[in-house]
Amino acid sequence: MEERRTSDIIVSINEELVKLHKEIIELKHDNELLSTDSDNKIRALMKDMLSVLDAFDRVRTVIVEKELDKGEDAKKVIQRFQNTEKILRNKLAQNGVREIALEVGTMVNDNICVTTDSEPDSAKENGTILSVEKKGFYYNESVLRPAEVIIVKN
């Protein structure tokens, strides 16, 4: 009788251990899903912030093209503008976002670039980057947004 009771207790404990093990596996799975969802939201936010950097680049281009950087008041406004851009770039860098370093004249790398257009240039090899139309960025070690480039195609 005592032996049967001990056996029943061991079976009961084993059943509880199996239930706890299943719960642990389910919790791990739920945690992985939450982590993936959270990472996806962070990536989306970081990618959205890149559109702000793109706007800074466009404004800078307009300022130079239209020579709006003349005069003391204009220079003060431009300095404030540049300080704001620097803050944004620093915050992105602190959170693992960094620019993909590309140089005009190097060969295109399809892992980090998207070719948006091509132009013939007999003096250069096919696949040579002629211009970077939109900067690319890494988030940690993966490509957050590939650079958009124009390359040589003869």
PDB file of C-alpha atoms in Angstrom:
ATOM      1  CA  MET A   1       0.000   0.000   0.000  1.00  0.00           C
ATOM      2  CA  GLU A   2       2.820   2.361   0.950  1.00  0.00           C
ATOM      3  CA  GLU A   3       4.657   1.413  -2.237  1.00  0.00           C
ATOM      4  CA  ARG A   4       1.590   2.168  -4.373  1.00  0.00           C
ATOM      5  CA  ARG A   5       1.150   5.560  -2.703  1.00  0.00           C
ATOM      6  CA  THR A   6       4.815   6.430  -3.346  1.00  0.00           C
ATOM      7  CA  SER A   7       4.421   5.333  -6.954  1.00  0.00           C
ATOM      8  CA  ASP A   8       1.302   7.499  -7.339  1.00  0.00           C
ATOM      9  CA  ILE A   9       3.185  10.494  -5.899  1.00  0.00           C
ATOM     10  CA  ILE A  10       6.097   9.963  -8.314  1.00  0.00           C
ATOM     11  CA  VAL A  11       3.692   9.726 -11.268  1.00  0.00           C
ATOM     12  CA  SER A  12       1.922  12.883 -10.120  1.00  0.00           C
ATOM     13  CA  ILE A  13       5.232  14.745  -9.753  1.00  0.00           C
ATOM     14  CA  ASN A  14       6.311  13.585 -13.224  1.00  0.00           C
ATOM     15  CA  GLU A  15       3.027  14.787 -14.705  1.00  0.00           C
ATOM     16  CA  GLU A  16       3.527  18.201 -13.071  1.00  0.00           C
ATOM     17  CA  LEU A  17       7.100  18.341 -14.353  1.00  0.00           C
ATOM     18  CA  VAL A  18       5.897  17.602 -17.889  1.00  0.00           C
ATOM     19  CA  LYS A  19       3.272  20.368 -17.584  1.00  0.00           C
ATOM     20  CA  LEU A  20       5.894  22.817 -16.283  1.00  0.00           C
ATOM     21  CA  HIS A  21       8.269  21.866 -19.075  1.00  0.00           C
ATOM     22  CA  LYS A  22       5.535  22.517 -21.674  1.00  0.00           C
ATOM     23  CA  GLU A  23       4.766  25.885 -20.050  1.00  0.00           C
ATOM     24  CA  ILE A  24       8.452  26.841 -20.138  1.00  0.00           C
ATOM     25  CA  ILE A  25       8.639  25.973 -23.839  1.00  0.00           C
ATOM     26  CA  GLU A  26       5.488  28.016 -24.548  1.00  0.00           C
ATOM     27  CA  LEU A  27       6.860  30.983 -22.576  1.00  0.00           C
ATOM     28  CA  LYS A  28      10.154  30.824 -24.471  1.00  0.00           C
ATOM     29  CA  HIS A  29       8.250  30.776 -27.754  1.00  0.00           C
ATOM     30  CA  ASP A  30       6.081  33.730 -26.667  1.00  0.00           C
ATOM     31  CA  ASN A  31       9.192  35.623 -25.606  1.00  0.00           C
ATOM     32  CA  GLU A  32      10.821  34.998 -29.004  1.00  0.00           C
ATOM     33  CA  LEU A  33       7.691  36.261 -30.772  1.00  0.00           C
ATOM     34  CA  LEU A  34       7.625  39.404 -28.622  1.00  0.00           C
ATOM     35  CA  SER A  35      11.309  39.978 -29.205  1.00  0.00           C
ATOM     36  CA  THR A  36      10.912  39.583 -32.976  1.00  0.00           C
ATOM     37  CA  ASP A  37       7.876  41.877 -32.992  1.00  0.00           C
ATOM     38  CA  SER A  38       9.726  44.450 -30.917  1.00  0.00           C
ATOM     39  CA  ASP A  39      12.769  44.293 -33.204  1.00  0.00           C
ATOM     40  CA  ASN A  40      10.536  44.722 -36.260  1.00  0.00           C
ATOM     41  CA  LYS A  41       8.944  47.801 -34.695  1.00  0.00           C
ATOM     42  CA  ILE A  42      12.356  49.260 -33.865  1.00  0.00           C
ATOM     43  CA  ARG A  43      13.590  48.617 -37.413  1.00  0.00           C
ATOM     44  CA  ALA A  44      10.474  50.303 -38.825  1.00  0.00           C
ATOM     45  CA  LEU A  45      10.996  53.323 -36.562  1.00  0.00           C
ATOM     46  CA  MET A  46      14.666  53.591 -37.524  1.00  0.00           C
ATOM     47  CA  LYS A  47      13.753  53.321 -41.198  1.00  0.00           C
ATOM     48  CA  ASP A  48      11.181  56.112 -40.763  1.00  0.00           C
ATOM     49  CA  MET A  49      13.873  58.306 -39.195  1.00  0.00           C
ATOM     50  CA  LEU A  50      15.961  57.854 -42.336  1.00  0.00           C
ATOM     51  CA  SER A  51      13.328  59.787 -44.284  1.00  0.00           C
ATOM     52  CA  VAL A  52      14.064  62.729 -41.980  1.00  0.00           C
ATOM     53  CA  LEU A  53      17.768  62.449 -42.848  1.00  0.00           C
ATOM     54  CA  ASP A  54      16.790  62.357 -46.532  1.00  0.00           C
ATOM     55  CA  ALA A  55      14.862  65.603 -46.027  1.00  0.00           C
ATOM     56  CA  PHE A  56      17.938  67.188 -44.426  1.00  0.00           C
ATOM     57  CA  ASP A  57      19.999  66.140 -47.471  1.00  0.00           C
ATOM     58  CA  ARG A  58      17.428  67.619 -49.888  1.00  0.00           C
ATOM     59  CA  VAL A  59      17.285  70.906 -47.961  1.00  0.00           C
ATOM     60  CA  ARG A  60      21.083  71.114 -47.923  1.00  0.00           C
ATOM     61  CA  THR A  61      21.147  70.609 -51.699  1.00  0.00           C
ATOM     62  CA  VAL A  62      18.543  73.351 -52.246  1.00  0.00           C
ATOM     63  CA  ILE A  63      20.429  75.747 -49.972  1.00  0.00           C
ATOM     64  CA  VAL A  64      23.615  75.296 -51.999  1.00  0.00           C
ATOM     65  CA  GLU A  65      21.939  75.295 -55.431  1.00  0.00           C
ATOM     66  CA  LYS A  66      19.912  78.441 -54.754  1.00  0.00           C
ATOM     67  CA  GLU A  67      22.732  80.110 -52.829  1.00  0.00           C
ATOM     68  CA  LEU A  68      20.533  80.610 -49.777  1.00  0.00           C
ATOM     69  CA  ASP A  69      23.539  80.441 -47.475  1.00  0.00           C
ATOM     70  CA  LYS A  70      24.464  84.112 -47.927  1.00  0.00           C
ATOM     71  CA  GLY A  71      24.044  86.604 -45.109  1.00  0.00           C
ATOM     72  CA  GLU A  72      24.419  86.312 -41.356  1.00  0.00           C
ATOM     73  CA  ASP A  73      20.788  85.438 -40.601  1.00  0.00           C
ATOM     74  CA  ALA A  74      20.817  82.653 -43.177  1.00  0.00           C
ATOM     75  CA  LYS A  75      24.049  81.266 -41.741  1.00  0.00           C
ATOM     76  CA  LYS A  76      22.522  81.182 -38.231  1.00  0.00           C
ATOM     77  CA  VAL A  77      19.459  79.311 -39.474  1.00  0.00           C
ATOM     78  CA  ILE A  78      21.646  76.870 -41.402  1.00  0.00           C
ATOM     79  CA  GLN A  79      23.769  76.287 -38.291  1.00  0.00           C
ATOM     80  CA  ARG A  80      20.637  75.438 -36.264  1.00  0.00           C
ATOM     81  CA  PHE A  81      19.498  73.155 -39.038  1.00  0.00           C
ATOM     82  CA  GLN A  82      22.880  71.373 -39.050  1.00  0.00           C
ATOM     83  CA  ASN A  83      22.847  71.027 -35.252  1.00  0.00           C
ATOM     84  CA  THR A  84      19.431  69.353 -35.412  1.00  0.00           C
ATOM     85  CA  GLU A  85      20.657  66.974 -38.103  1.00  0.00           C
ATOM     86  CA  LYS A  86      23.732  66.146 -36.024  1.00  0.00           C
ATOM     87  CA  ILE A  87      21.550  65.314 -33.003  1.00  0.00           C
ATOM     88  CA  LEU A  88      19.421  62.966 -35.121  1.00  0.00           C
ATOM     89  CA  ARG A  89      22.487  61.262 -36.634  1.00  0.00           C
ATOM     90  CA  ASN A  90      24.007  60.795 -33.160  1.00  0.00           C
ATOM     91  CA  LYS A  91      20.792  59.303 -31.757  1.00  0.00           C
ATOM     92  CA  LEU A  92      20.541  56.902 -34.670  1.00  0.00           C
ATOM     93  CA  ALA A  93      24.205  55.915 -34.234  1.00  0.00           C
ATOM     94  CA  GLN A  94      23.657  55.318 -30.518  1.00  0.00           C
ATOM     95  CA  ASN A  95      20.906  52.894 -31.494  1.00  0.00           C
ATOM     96  CA  GLY A  96      22.951  50.917 -34.016  1.00  0.00           C
ATOM     97  CA  VAL A  97      22.157  52.798 -37.240  1.00  0.00           C
ATOM     98  CA  ARG A  98      25.118  53.745 -39.401  1.00  0.00           C
ATOM     99  CA  GLU A  99      25.557  54.867 -42.971  1.00  0.00           C
ATOM    100  CA  ILE A 100      26.750  52.424 -45.620  1.00  0.00           C
ATOM    101  CA  ALA A 101      30.055  53.788 -46.887  1.00  0.00           C
ATOM    102  CA  LEU A 102      29.984  53.914 -50.682  1.00  0.00           C
ATOM    103  CA  GLU A 103      32.280  55.718 -53.045  1.00  0.00           C
ATOM    104  CA  VAL A 104      31.566  56.835 -56.567  1.00  0.00           C
ATOM    105  CA  GLY A 105      33.846  54.898 -58.902  1.00  0.00           C
ATOM    106  CA  THR A 106      33.700  51.619 -56.978  1.00  0.00           C
ATOM    107  CA  MET A 107      31.839  48.521 -58.108  1.00  0.00           C
ATOM    108  CA  VAL A 108      28.211  48.090 -57.085  1.00  0.00           C
ATOM    109  CA  ASN A 109      27.520  45.546 -54.345  1.00  0.00           C
ATOM    110  CA  ASP A 110      24.004  44.131 -54.760  1.00  0.00           C
ATOM    111  CA  ASN A 111      23.917  43.162 -51.074  1.00  0.00           C
ATOM    112  CA  ILE A 112      23.943  46.813 -49.994  1.00  0.00           C
ATOM    113  CA  CYS A 113      22.808  48.685 -53.132  1.00  0.00           C
ATOM    114  CA  VAL A 114      19.775  48.900 -55.390  1.00  0.00           C
ATOM    115  CA  THR A 115      20.440  50.095 -58.913  1.00  0.00           C
ATOM    116  CA  THR A 116      17.852  52.725 -59.820  1.00  0.00           C
ATOM    117  CA  ASP A 117      19.290  53.685 -63.190  1.00  0.00           C
ATOM    118  CA  SER A 118      22.230  53.106 -65.496  1.00  0.00           C
ATOM    119  CA  GLU A 119      24.171  55.182 -67.978  1.00  0.00           C
ATOM    120  CA  PRO A 120      26.750  54.268 -70.603  1.00  0.00           C
ATOM    121  CA  ASP A 121      30.363  55.307 -70.032  1.00  0.00           C
ATOM    122  CA  SER A 122      32.897  53.574 -72.250  1.00  0.00           C
ATOM    123  CA  ALA A 123      35.740  54.753 -70.010  1.00  0.00           C
ATOM    124  CA  LYS A 124      34.378  52.778 -67.039  1.00  0.00           C
ATOM    125  CA  GLU A 125      33.601  49.151 -66.340  1.00  0.00           C
ATOM    126  CA  ASN A 126      30.004  47.923 -66.179  1.00  0.00           C
ATOM    127  CA  GLY A 127      28.700  48.040 -62.614  1.00  0.00           C
ATOM    128  CA  THR A 128      30.789  51.052 -61.593  1.00  0.00           C
ATOM    129  CA  ILE A 129      28.864  53.435 -59.323  1.00  0.00           C
ATOM    130  CA  LEU A 130      28.352  56.808 -61.022  1.00  0.00           C
ATOM    131  CA  SER A 131      26.316  58.394 -58.231  1.00  0.00           C
ATOM    132  CA  VAL A 132      24.598  57.610 -54.960  1.00  0.00           C
ATOM    133  CA  GLU A 133      21.027  58.862 -55.208  1.00  0.00           C
ATOM    134  CA  LYS A 134      19.944  57.841 -51.717  1.00  0.00           C
ATOM    135  CA  LYS A 135      22.223  56.824 -48.878  1.00  0.00           C
ATOM    136  CA  GLY A 136      21.960  53.338 -47.464  1.00  0.00           C
ATOM    137  CA  PHE A 137      22.111  52.385 -43.786  1.00  0.00           C
ATOM    138  CA  TYR A 138      22.870  49.434 -41.551  1.00  0.00           C
ATOM    139  CA  TYR A 139      20.947  48.633 -38.385  1.00  0.00           C
ATOM    140  CA  ASN A 140      23.427  46.769 -36.240  1.00  0.00           C
ATOM    141  CA  GLU A 141      24.957  44.373 -38.757  1.00  0.00           C
ATOM    142  CA  SER A 142      22.082  44.028 -41.219  1.00  0.00           C
ATOM    143  CA  VAL A 143      21.048  46.336 -44.050  1.00  0.00           C
ATOM    144  CA  LEU A 144      18.231  48.582 -42.867  1.00  0.00           C
ATOM    145  CA  ARG A 145      17.907  50.356 -46.191  1.00  0.00           C
ATOM    146  CA  PRO A 146      20.050  49.667 -49.248  1.00  0.00           C
ATOM    147  CA  ALA A 147      21.676  52.606 -51.006  1.00  0.00           C
ATOM    148  CA  GLU A 148      20.118  53.662 -54.302  1.00  0.00           C
ATOM    149  CA  VAL A 149      22.750  54.080 -56.995  1.00  0.00           C
ATOM    150  CA  ILE A 150      23.225  54.827 -60.678  1.00  0.00           C
ATOM    151  CA  ILE A 151      25.774  52.571 -62.337  1.00  0.00           C
ATOM    152  CA  VAL A 152      27.594  52.204 -65.633  1.00  0.00           C
ATOM    153  CA  LYS A 153      26.001  49.901 -68.184  1.00  0.00           C
ATOM    154  CA  ASN A 154      27.547  49.872 -71.648  1.00  0.00           C
TER     155      ASN A 154
END
